[in-house]
Amino acid sequence: MGSEVRYTITQAAELLDRSPHTLRSWDRNGSMPKSLRPKRDSLGHRYWTPELIAKIKEWIVKNHFHPGRGIDYDPSPEQLAAHITKIRSSSHRADQN
């Protein structure tokens, strides 16, 4: 692996004028195109490259996603069920800790 620049979620959020929560949400709920989703390191942590940040900025401008304005998200019933299941299982794990 080379010396590729990697941004943490906090750094990426600052560069994109968004919150880390928004970036996680875009990744998790599938509202962001797959080609723009963050990469993952060997531990599963999200990271962004300068090239990815530039492409996301273009996507944000192209779609007029101003800070504070949500992304239109119209999930299929299957996507919605999967998302709810994931949230519930995350909550269940958190309750056990």
mmCIF file of C-alpha atoms in Angstrom:
data_model
loop_
_atom_site.group_PDB
_atom_site.id
_atom_site.type_symbol
_atom_site.label_atom_id
_atom_site.label_comp_id
_atom_site.label_asym_id
_atom_site.label_seq_id
_atom_site.Cartn_x
_atom_site.Cartn_y
_atom_site.Cartn_z
ATOM 1 C CA MET A 1 0.000 0.000 0.000
ATOM 2 C CA GLY A 2 1.360 3.410 -0.973
ATOM 3 C CA SER A 3 1.146 6.769 0.720
ATOM 4 C CA GLU A 4 -2.455 7.391 -0.346
ATOM 5 C CA VAL A 5 -3.974 10.338 1.524
ATOM 6 C CA ARG A 6 -6.906 9.205 3.642
ATOM 7 C CA TYR A 7 -9.432 11.364 5.420
ATOM 8 C CA THR A 8 -11.330 10.247 8.497
ATOM 9 C CA ILE A 9 -15.072 10.780 8.694
ATOM 10 C CA THR A 10 -14.541 13.940 10.741
ATOM 11 C CA GLN A 11 -12.090 15.345 8.194
ATOM 12 C CA ALA A 12 -14.315 14.378 5.247
ATOM 13 C CA ALA A 13 -17.336 15.972 6.933
ATOM 14 C CA GLU A 14 -15.430 19.236 7.376
ATOM 15 C CA LEU A 15 -14.242 19.199 3.755
ATOM 16 C CA LEU A 16 -17.795 18.564 2.544
ATOM 17 C CA ASP A 17 -19.490 21.004 4.949
ATOM 18 C CA ARG A 18 -21.610 18.194 6.358
ATOM 19 C CA SER A 19 -21.800 16.347 9.646
ATOM 20 C CA PRO A 20 -20.274 12.911 10.207
ATOM 21 C CA HIS A 21 -23.831 11.720 10.896
ATOM 22 C CA THR A 22 -24.891 12.829 7.400
ATOM 23 C CA LEU A 23 -21.990 10.997 5.761
ATOM 24 C CA ARG A 24 -22.773 7.822 7.703
ATOM 25 C CA SER A 25 -26.428 8.130 6.776
ATOM 26 C CA TRP A 26 -25.711 8.609 3.069
ATOM 27 C CA ASP A 27 -23.478 5.540 3.140
ATOM 28 C CA ARG A 28 -25.822 3.390 5.224
ATOM 29 C CA ASN A 29 -29.160 4.116 3.572
ATOM 30 C CA GLY A 30 -27.931 3.876 -0.014
ATOM 31 C CA SER A 31 -28.904 7.409 -1.011
ATOM 32 C CA MET A 32 -25.368 8.102 -2.229
ATOM 33 C CA PRO A 33 -24.273 6.393 -5.473
ATOM 34 C CA LYS A 34 -22.070 3.352 -4.831
ATOM 35 C CA SER A 35 -19.188 4.942 -6.713
ATOM 36 C CA LEU A 36 -19.118 7.790 -4.168
ATOM 37 C CA ARG A 37 -19.335 5.746 -0.994
ATOM 38 C CA PRO A 38 -16.299 5.730 1.289
ATOM 39 C CA LYS A 39 -13.701 3.034 1.165
ATOM 40 C CA ARG A 40 -13.061 0.789 4.170
ATOM 41 C CA ASP A 41 -9.781 -0.076 5.824
ATOM 42 C CA SER A 42 -8.886 -3.536 7.123
ATOM 43 C CA LEU A 43 -10.760 -2.800 10.368
ATOM 44 C CA GLY A 44 -13.890 -1.676 8.527
ATOM 45 C CA HIS A 45 -13.457 2.035 9.263
ATOM 46 C CA ARG A 46 -14.644 4.409 6.556
ATOM 47 C CA TYR A 47 -12.137 6.646 4.821
ATOM 48 C CA TRP A 48 -12.176 9.094 1.939
ATOM 49 C CA THR A 49 -9.517 10.029 -0.597
ATOM 50 C CA PRO A 50 -9.022 13.508 -2.092
ATOM 51 C CA GLU A 51 -10.410 12.201 -5.398
ATOM 52 C CA LEU A 52 -13.508 10.841 -3.692
ATOM 53 C CA ILE A 53 -14.049 14.130 -1.838
ATOM 54 C CA ALA A 54 -13.857 16.014 -5.163
ATOM 55 C CA LYS A 55 -16.424 13.686 -6.776
ATOM 56 C CA ILE A 56 -18.773 13.986 -3.799
ATOM 57 C CA LYS A 57 -18.498 17.790 -3.947
ATOM 58 C CA GLU A 58 -19.519 17.649 -7.620
ATOM 59 C CA TRP A 59 -22.450 15.370 -6.749
ATOM 60 C CA ILE A 60 -23.564 17.728 -3.964
ATOM 61 C CA VAL A 61 -23.447 20.776 -6.278
ATOM 62 C CA LYS A 62 -25.085 18.954 -9.200
ATOM 63 C CA ASN A 63 -27.993 17.863 -6.991
ATOM 64 C CA HIS A 64 -28.279 21.154 -5.062
ATOM 65 C CA PHE A 65 -27.726 19.496 -1.668
ATOM 66 C CA HIS A 66 -27.272 22.549 0.488
ATOM 67 C CA PRO A 67 -26.335 22.002 4.145
ATOM 68 C CA GLY A 68 -29.464 21.298 6.131
ATOM 69 C CA ARG A 69 -31.392 20.022 3.113
ATOM 70 C CA GLY A 70 -31.972 16.304 3.106
ATOM 71 C CA ILE A 71 -31.575 14.014 0.155
ATOM 72 C CA ASP A 72 -34.719 12.667 -1.411
ATOM 73 C CA TYR A 73 -34.784 9.020 -0.493
ATOM 74 C CA ASP A 74 -37.546 6.732 -1.666
ATOM 75 C CA PRO A 75 -36.545 3.217 -0.605
ATOM 76 C CA SER A 76 -38.217 0.104 -1.918
ATOM 77 C CA PRO A 77 -40.134 -1.913 0.694
ATOM 78 C CA GLU A 78 -37.219 -4.371 0.758
ATOM 79 C CA GLN A 79 -34.637 -1.601 1.333
ATOM 80 C CA LEU A 80 -36.766 -0.085 4.073
ATOM 81 C CA ALA A 81 -37.220 -3.460 5.810
ATOM 82 C CA ALA A 82 -33.480 -4.144 5.626
ATOM 83 C CA HIS A 83 -32.692 -0.685 7.002
ATOM 84 C CA ILE A 84 -35.117 -1.104 9.910
ATOM 85 C CA THR A 85 -33.711 -4.553 10.682
ATOM 86 C CA LYS A 86 -30.180 -3.142 10.716
ATOM 87 C CA ILE A 87 -31.188 -0.307 13.054
ATOM 88 C CA ARG A 88 -32.980 -2.686 15.395
ATOM 89 C CA SER A 89 -30.047 -5.099 15.519
ATOM 90 C CA SER A 90 -27.661 -2.190 16.224
ATOM 91 C CA SER A 91 -29.924 -0.992 19.025
ATOM 92 C CA HIS A 92 -30.153 -4.504 20.445
ATOM 93 C CA ARG A 93 -26.350 -4.848 20.484
ATOM 94 C CA ALA A 94 -25.993 -1.450 22.162
ATOM 95 C CA ASP A 95 -28.504 -2.448 24.847
ATOM 96 C CA GLN A 96 -26.459 -5.535 25.655
ATOM 97 C CA ASN A 97 -23.269 -3.519 26.260
#
